[in-house]
Amino acid sequence: MEGILLQSNFQIMRRKILLTKLMLVLFVSVCTGQSQDNFHKLLEKLDREIDLRSVFHARREGRIAELKDTLKDPALSESKLIEGYGRLFWDYLTYQTDSAIHYAAAKREVAAKAGIHEKVIEAELNLAQSYAIAGLNKDLADKLAQLSQEDMTPELQRYYLYVHSLLCENVNSLTTNPHLSTRHARDLHDVYTCLLEMMTPANSGV
């Protein structure tokens, strides 16, 4: 799960980098008075990157469609359904949060019926992460308040702290009051510190 989490974060970061590059190209071209030919070459390079993203998007949609067909099999076990809904959640998380929320809820429902408590908590955290990306901070805060770290494995505790850090970041970015901003920054620092401590070899069982 942590590997998928890192991959999801990487995709979001890559998208931000692409947009930043576009703005930087435009800014540098205007400020330095680059020739029109050079400017067009830079735009062509960006066009190629956009085309590659289109290919990636088409492949992802094909993979998602194939997985959805597989999950229609009535003979699938509950564990396979949970795994499949989890994969759909991660596939949709970075670009279609409504669908990510839908499949996280489906995963939670199957896990609850199967009595797999760990997967229920994991699905709840999936929902919370979706809320964070969608900017649904009230729903995110309510969801985290419903969960107890005492019921979590160390891996789920790390996931919980990561999602909690997203809430702190979201709230801090919206805060204009300097006193509240300082408090949220302190809360975020505490969450990161706890998360790093849990990821050290001594505490991770490595």
PDB file of C-alpha atoms in Angstrom:
ATOM      1  CA  MET A   1       0.000   0.000   0.000  1.00  0.00           C
ATOM      2  CA  GLU A   2       2.841   2.423   0.816  1.00  0.00           C
ATOM      3  CA  GLY A   3       4.353   1.811  -2.624  1.00  0.00           C
ATOM      4  CA  ILE A   4       1.074   2.739  -4.294  1.00  0.00           C
ATOM      5  CA  LEU A   5       0.824   5.794  -2.043  1.00  0.00           C
ATOM      6  CA  LEU A   6       4.248   6.992  -3.151  1.00  0.00           C
ATOM      7  CA  GLN A   7       3.363   6.354  -6.809  1.00  0.00           C
ATOM      8  CA  SER A   8       0.170   8.396  -6.404  1.00  0.00           C
ATOM      9  CA  ASN A   9       2.102  11.283  -4.874  1.00  0.00           C
ATOM     10  CA  PHE A  10       4.669  11.091  -7.677  1.00  0.00           C
ATOM     11  CA  GLN A  11       1.949  11.406 -10.334  1.00  0.00           C
ATOM     12  CA  ILE A  12       0.501  14.489  -8.636  1.00  0.00           C
ATOM     13  CA  MET A  13       3.965  16.022  -8.330  1.00  0.00           C
ATOM     14  CA  ARG A  14       4.757  15.276 -11.992  1.00  0.00           C
ATOM     15  CA  ARG A  15       1.580  17.066 -13.088  1.00  0.00           C
ATOM     16  CA  LYS A  16       2.540  20.124 -11.038  1.00  0.00           C
ATOM     17  CA  ILE A  17       6.054  20.087 -12.496  1.00  0.00           C
ATOM     18  CA  LEU A  18       4.657  20.012 -16.051  1.00  0.00           C
ATOM     19  CA  LEU A  19       2.479  23.050 -15.390  1.00  0.00           C
ATOM     20  CA  THR A  20       5.375  24.848 -13.698  1.00  0.00           C
ATOM     21  CA  LYS A  21       7.596  24.157 -16.713  1.00  0.00           C
ATOM     22  CA  LEU A  22       5.007  25.659 -19.020  1.00  0.00           C
ATOM     23  CA  MET A  23       4.781  28.850 -16.961  1.00  0.00           C
ATOM     24  CA  LEU A  24       8.573  29.045 -16.713  1.00  0.00           C
ATOM     25  CA  VAL A  25       9.009  28.648 -20.478  1.00  0.00           C
ATOM     26  CA  LEU A  26       6.559  31.451 -21.159  1.00  0.00           C
ATOM     27  CA  PHE A  27       8.141  33.710 -18.538  1.00  0.00           C
ATOM     28  CA  VAL A  28      11.732  33.159 -19.685  1.00  0.00           C
ATOM     29  CA  SER A  29      10.815  33.597 -23.339  1.00  0.00           C
ATOM     30  CA  VAL A  30       9.165  36.943 -22.695  1.00  0.00           C
ATOM     31  CA  CYS A  31      11.862  38.228 -20.341  1.00  0.00           C
ATOM     32  CA  THR A  32      14.854  37.183 -22.444  1.00  0.00           C
ATOM     33  CA  GLY A  33      13.366  38.095 -25.823  1.00  0.00           C
ATOM     34  CA  GLN A  34      14.027  34.680 -27.326  1.00  0.00           C
ATOM     35  CA  SER A  35      13.466  34.312 -31.031  1.00  0.00           C
ATOM     36  CA  GLN A  36      10.104  33.100 -32.288  1.00  0.00           C
ATOM     37  CA  ASP A  37      11.724  29.906 -33.628  1.00  0.00           C
ATOM     38  CA  ASN A  38      13.155  28.985 -30.222  1.00  0.00           C
ATOM     39  CA  PHE A  39       9.863  29.755 -28.572  1.00  0.00           C
ATOM     40  CA  HIS A  40       8.002  27.464 -30.995  1.00  0.00           C
ATOM     41  CA  LYS A  41      10.545  24.676 -30.375  1.00  0.00           C
ATOM     42  CA  LEU A  42       9.871  24.908 -26.665  1.00  0.00           C
ATOM     43  CA  LEU A  43       6.134  24.745 -27.267  1.00  0.00           C
ATOM     44  CA  GLU A  44       6.587  21.727 -29.552  1.00  0.00           C
ATOM     45  CA  LYS A  45       8.475  19.953 -26.788  1.00  0.00           C
ATOM     46  CA  LEU A  46       5.611  20.643 -24.402  1.00  0.00           C
ATOM     47  CA  ASP A  47       3.150  19.379 -27.027  1.00  0.00           C
ATOM     48  CA  ARG A  48       5.053  16.097 -27.186  1.00  0.00           C
ATOM     49  CA  GLU A  49       4.829  15.762 -23.411  1.00  0.00           C
ATOM     50  CA  ILE A  50       1.085  16.381 -23.589  1.00  0.00           C
ATOM     51  CA  ASP A  51       0.764  13.720 -26.316  1.00  0.00           C
ATOM     52  CA  LEU A  52       2.599  11.233 -24.112  1.00  0.00           C
ATOM     53  CA  ARG A  53       0.193  12.012 -21.294  1.00  0.00           C
ATOM     54  CA  SER A  54      -2.703  11.299 -23.667  1.00  0.00           C
ATOM     55  CA  VAL A  55      -1.211   7.893 -24.492  1.00  0.00           C
ATOM     56  CA  PHE A  56      -0.754   7.171 -20.792  1.00  0.00           C
ATOM     57  CA  HIS A  57      -4.354   8.237 -20.100  1.00  0.00           C
ATOM     58  CA  ALA A  58      -5.687   5.931 -22.847  1.00  0.00           C
ATOM     59  CA  ARG A  59      -3.697   2.989 -21.506  1.00  0.00           C
ATOM     60  CA  ARG A  60      -4.912   3.671 -17.976  1.00  0.00           C
ATOM     61  CA  GLU A  61      -8.531   3.797 -19.128  1.00  0.00           C
ATOM     62  CA  GLY A  62      -8.047   0.489 -20.943  1.00  0.00           C
ATOM     63  CA  ARG A  63      -6.569  -1.101 -17.822  1.00  0.00           C
ATOM     64  CA  ILE A  64      -9.436   0.242 -15.702  1.00  0.00           C
ATOM     65  CA  ALA A  65     -12.076  -1.068 -18.128  1.00  0.00           C
ATOM     66  CA  GLU A  66     -10.455  -4.501 -18.106  1.00  0.00           C
ATOM     67  CA  LEU A  67     -10.348  -4.563 -14.308  1.00  0.00           C
ATOM     68  CA  LYS A  68     -14.010  -3.536 -14.059  1.00  0.00           C
ATOM     69  CA  ASP A  69     -14.981  -6.410 -16.360  1.00  0.00           C
ATOM     70  CA  THR A  70     -13.017  -8.814 -14.168  1.00  0.00           C
ATOM     71  CA  LEU A  71     -14.833  -7.602 -11.039  1.00  0.00           C
ATOM     72  CA  LYS A  72     -18.219  -8.464 -12.601  1.00  0.00           C
ATOM     73  CA  ASP A  73     -17.454 -12.168 -12.179  1.00  0.00           C
ATOM     74  CA  PRO A  74     -19.950 -13.435  -9.531  1.00  0.00           C
ATOM     75  CA  ALA A  75     -17.531 -16.184  -8.560  1.00  0.00           C
ATOM     76  CA  LEU A  76     -14.891 -13.732  -7.316  1.00  0.00           C
ATOM     77  CA  SER A  77     -13.936 -14.113  -3.678  1.00  0.00           C
ATOM     78  CA  GLU A  78     -14.386 -11.239  -1.235  1.00  0.00           C
ATOM     79  CA  SER A  79     -10.620 -10.811  -0.941  1.00  0.00           C
ATOM     80  CA  LYS A  80     -10.323 -10.450  -4.734  1.00  0.00           C
ATOM     81  CA  LEU A  81     -13.139  -7.896  -4.770  1.00  0.00           C
ATOM     82  CA  ILE A  82     -11.453  -5.890  -2.013  1.00  0.00           C
ATOM     83  CA  GLU A  83      -8.163  -6.006  -3.906  1.00  0.00           C
ATOM     84  CA  GLY A  84      -9.839  -4.972  -7.170  1.00  0.00           C
ATOM     85  CA  TYR A  85     -11.756  -2.085  -5.650  1.00  0.00           C
ATOM     86  CA  GLY A  86      -8.532  -0.974  -3.982  1.00  0.00           C
ATOM     87  CA  ARG A  87      -6.724  -0.926  -7.318  1.00  0.00           C
ATOM     88  CA  LEU A  88      -9.533   1.111  -8.888  1.00  0.00           C
ATOM     89  CA  PHE A  89      -9.341   3.545  -5.990  1.00  0.00           C
ATOM     90  CA  TRP A  90      -5.633   4.174  -6.584  1.00  0.00           C
ATOM     91  CA  ASP A  91      -6.100   4.396 -10.357  1.00  0.00           C
ATOM     92  CA  TYR A  92      -8.760   7.080 -10.005  1.00  0.00           C
ATOM     93  CA  LEU A  93      -7.340   8.984  -7.035  1.00  0.00           C
ATOM     94  CA  THR A  94      -5.076  11.393  -8.885  1.00  0.00           C
ATOM     95  CA  TYR A  95      -7.531  12.545 -11.504  1.00  0.00           C
ATOM     96  CA  GLN A  96     -11.137  11.583 -10.701  1.00  0.00           C
ATOM     97  CA  THR A  97     -11.820  11.816  -6.978  1.00  0.00           C
ATOM     98  CA  ASP A  98     -15.559  11.079  -7.270  1.00  0.00           C
ATOM     99  CA  SER A  99     -14.746   7.652  -8.693  1.00  0.00           C
ATOM    100  CA  ALA A 100     -12.002   7.142  -6.117  1.00  0.00           C
ATOM    101  CA  ILE A 101     -14.539   7.831  -3.348  1.00  0.00           C
ATOM    102  CA  HIS A 102     -17.002   5.421  -4.964  1.00  0.00           C
ATOM    103  CA  TYR A 103     -14.555   2.516  -5.087  1.00  0.00           C
ATOM    104  CA  ALA A 104     -13.176   3.196  -1.617  1.00  0.00           C
ATOM    105  CA  ALA A 105     -16.753   2.971  -0.313  1.00  0.00           C
ATOM    106  CA  ALA A 106     -17.322  -0.253  -2.301  1.00  0.00           C
ATOM    107  CA  LYS A 107     -14.128  -1.699  -0.825  1.00  0.00           C
ATOM    108  CA  ARG A 108     -15.281  -0.751   2.689  1.00  0.00           C
ATOM    109  CA  GLU A 109     -18.675  -2.380   2.138  1.00  0.00           C
ATOM    110  CA  VAL A 110     -17.223  -5.705   0.994  1.00  0.00           C
ATOM    111  CA  ALA A 111     -14.614  -5.695   3.772  1.00  0.00           C
ATOM    112  CA  ALA A 112     -17.290  -5.006   6.397  1.00  0.00           C
ATOM    113  CA  LYS A 113     -19.466  -7.878   5.138  1.00  0.00           C
ATOM    114  CA  ALA A 114     -16.443 -10.172   5.144  1.00  0.00           C
ATOM    115  CA  GLY A 115     -15.519  -9.088   8.677  1.00  0.00           C
ATOM    116  CA  ILE A 116     -11.982  -8.050   7.643  1.00  0.00           C
ATOM    117  CA  HIS A 117     -11.448  -5.211  10.122  1.00  0.00           C
ATOM    118  CA  GLU A 118      -8.025  -4.157   8.844  1.00  0.00           C
ATOM    119  CA  LYS A 119      -9.365  -3.675   5.307  1.00  0.00           C
ATOM    120  CA  VAL A 120     -12.343  -1.700   6.627  1.00  0.00           C
ATOM    121  CA  ILE A 121      -9.961   0.767   8.304  1.00  0.00           C
ATOM    122  CA  GLU A 122      -7.797   0.885   5.186  1.00  0.00           C
ATOM    123  CA  ALA A 123     -10.872   1.729   3.098  1.00  0.00           C
ATOM    124  CA  GLU A 124     -11.873   4.443   5.578  1.00  0.00           C
ATOM    125  CA  LEU A 125      -8.414   5.968   5.169  1.00  0.00           C
ATOM    126  CA  ASN A 126      -8.778   5.678   1.388  1.00  0.00           C
ATOM    127  CA  LEU A 127     -11.970   7.727   1.702  1.00  0.00           C
ATOM    128  CA  ALA A 128     -10.228  10.260   3.912  1.00  0.00           C
ATOM    129  CA  GLN A 129      -7.395  10.641   1.403  1.00  0.00           C
ATOM    130  CA  SER A 130      -9.955  11.210  -1.367  1.00  0.00           C
ATOM    131  CA  TYR A 131     -11.592  13.932   0.715  1.00  0.00           C
ATOM    132  CA  ALA A 132      -8.193  15.572   1.213  1.00  0.00           C
ATOM    133  CA  ILE A 133      -7.477  15.704  -2.517  1.00  0.00           C
ATOM    134  CA  ALA A 134     -11.005  16.956  -3.242  1.00  0.00           C
ATOM    135  CA  GLY A 135     -10.628  19.699  -0.623  1.00  0.00           C
ATOM    136  CA  LEU A 136     -13.507  18.330   1.482  1.00  0.00           C
ATOM    137  CA  ASN A 137     -11.797  19.295   4.724  1.00  0.00           C
ATOM    138  CA  LYS A 138     -14.880  19.027   6.972  1.00  0.00           C
ATOM    139  CA  ASP A 139     -15.601  15.494   5.729  1.00  0.00           C
ATOM    140  CA  LEU A 140     -11.913  14.664   6.080  1.00  0.00           C
ATOM    141  CA  ALA A 141     -11.736  15.932   9.670  1.00  0.00           C
ATOM    142  CA  ASP A 142     -14.920  14.055  10.606  1.00  0.00           C
ATOM    143  CA  LYS A 143     -13.603  10.848   9.056  1.00  0.00           C
ATOM    144  CA  LEU A 144     -10.283  11.021  10.915  1.00  0.00           C
ATOM    145  CA  ALA A 145     -12.097  11.779  14.184  1.00  0.00           C
ATOM    146  CA  GLN A 146     -14.091   8.553  13.788  1.00  0.00           C
ATOM    147  CA  LEU A 147     -10.954   6.423  13.587  1.00  0.00           C
ATOM    148  CA  SER A 148      -8.795   5.222  16.465  1.00  0.00           C
ATOM    149  CA  GLN A 149      -5.102   4.525  15.961  1.00  0.00           C
ATOM    150  CA  GLU A 150      -5.311   1.885  18.674  1.00  0.00           C
ATOM    151  CA  ASP A 151      -7.206  -0.336  16.217  1.00  0.00           C
ATOM    152  CA  MET A 152      -4.558   0.045  13.516  1.00  0.00           C
ATOM    153  CA  THR A 153      -1.506  -1.910  12.483  1.00  0.00           C
ATOM    154  CA  PRO A 154       1.749   0.107  12.297  1.00  0.00           C
ATOM    155  CA  GLU A 155       1.334   0.374   8.513  1.00  0.00           C
ATOM    156  CA  LEU A 156      -2.196   1.764   8.878  1.00  0.00           C
ATOM    157  CA  GLN A 157      -0.997   4.148  11.590  1.00  0.00           C
ATOM    158  CA  ARG A 158       1.563   5.568   9.163  1.00  0.00           C
ATOM    159  CA  TYR A 159      -1.166   5.907   6.536  1.00  0.00           C
ATOM    160  CA  TYR A 160      -3.404   7.662   9.090  1.00  0.00           C
ATOM    161  CA  LEU A 161      -0.660  10.142   9.951  1.00  0.00           C
ATOM    162  CA  TYR A 162       0.008  10.818   6.284  1.00  0.00           C
ATOM    163  CA  VAL A 163      -3.686  11.608   5.652  1.00  0.00           C
ATOM    164  CA  HIS A 164      -3.730  13.719   8.817  1.00  0.00           C
ATOM    165  CA  SER A 165      -0.808  15.723   7.411  1.00  0.00           C
ATOM    166  CA  LEU A 166      -2.875  16.397   4.264  1.00  0.00           C
ATOM    167  CA  LEU A 167      -5.621  17.883   6.445  1.00  0.00           C
ATOM    168  CA  CYS A 168      -3.093  20.116   8.222  1.00  0.00           C
ATOM    169  CA  GLU A 169      -1.675  21.258   4.872  1.00  0.00           C
ATOM    170  CA  ASN A 170      -5.136  21.971   3.445  1.00  0.00           C
ATOM    171  CA  VAL A 171      -6.284  23.952   6.469  1.00  0.00           C
ATOM    172  CA  ASN A 172      -3.007  25.836   6.761  1.00  0.00           C
ATOM    173  CA  SER A 173      -3.164  26.879   3.098  1.00  0.00           C
ATOM    174  CA  LEU A 174      -6.621  28.389   3.683  1.00  0.00           C
ATOM    175  CA  THR A 175      -5.754  30.191   6.916  1.00  0.00           C
ATOM    176  CA  THR A 176      -5.103  33.929   6.798  1.00  0.00           C
ATOM    177  CA  ASN A 177      -4.973  34.452  10.568  1.00  0.00           C
ATOM    178  CA  PRO A 178      -1.242  34.381  11.495  1.00  0.00           C
ATOM    179  CA  HIS A 179      -1.923  32.870  14.949  1.00  0.00           C
ATOM    180  CA  LEU A 180      -3.990  30.042  13.481  1.00  0.00           C
ATOM    181  CA  SER A 181      -1.411  29.555  10.745  1.00  0.00           C
ATOM    182  CA  THR A 182       1.320  29.154  13.355  1.00  0.00           C
ATOM    183  CA  ARG A 183      -0.780  26.621  15.246  1.00  0.00           C
ATOM    184  CA  HIS A 184      -1.542  24.587  12.130  1.00  0.00           C
ATOM    185  CA  ALA A 185       2.124  24.676  11.118  1.00  0.00           C
ATOM    186  CA  ARG A 186       3.028  23.352  14.561  1.00  0.00           C
ATOM    187  CA  ASP A 187       0.408  20.605  14.266  1.00  0.00           C
ATOM    188  CA  LEU A 188       1.796  19.656  10.858  1.00  0.00           C
ATOM    189  CA  HIS A 189       5.325  19.549  12.258  1.00  0.00           C
ATOM    190  CA  ASP A 190       4.156  17.238  15.062  1.00  0.00           C
ATOM    191  CA  VAL A 191       2.445  14.908  12.593  1.00  0.00           C
ATOM    192  CA  TYR A 192       5.523  14.746  10.355  1.00  0.00           C
ATOM    193  CA  THR A 193       7.767  14.114  13.358  1.00  0.00           C
ATOM    194  CA  CYS A 194       5.574  11.243  14.543  1.00  0.00           C
ATOM    195  CA  LEU A 195       5.412   9.830  11.016  1.00  0.00           C
ATOM    196  CA  LEU A 196       9.193   9.927  10.609  1.00  0.00           C
ATOM    197  CA  GLU A 197       9.682   8.269  13.987  1.00  0.00           C
ATOM    198  CA  MET A 198       7.349   5.437  12.963  1.00  0.00           C
ATOM    199  CA  MET A 199       9.254   4.956   9.702  1.00  0.00           C
ATOM    200  CA  THR A 200      12.656   4.531  11.362  1.00  0.00           C
ATOM    201  CA  PRO A 201      14.053   0.957  11.301  1.00  0.00           C
ATOM    202  CA  ALA A 202      13.699   0.591  15.067  1.00  0.00           C
ATOM    203  CA  ASN A 203       9.954   1.247  14.911  1.00  0.00           C
ATOM    204  CA  SER A 204       9.093  -0.308  11.555  1.00  0.00           C
ATOM    205  CA  GLY A 205      10.270  -3.803  12.352  1.00  0.00           C
ATOM    206  CA  VAL A 206      13.061  -3.685   9.731  1.00  0.00           C
TER     207      VAL A 206
END
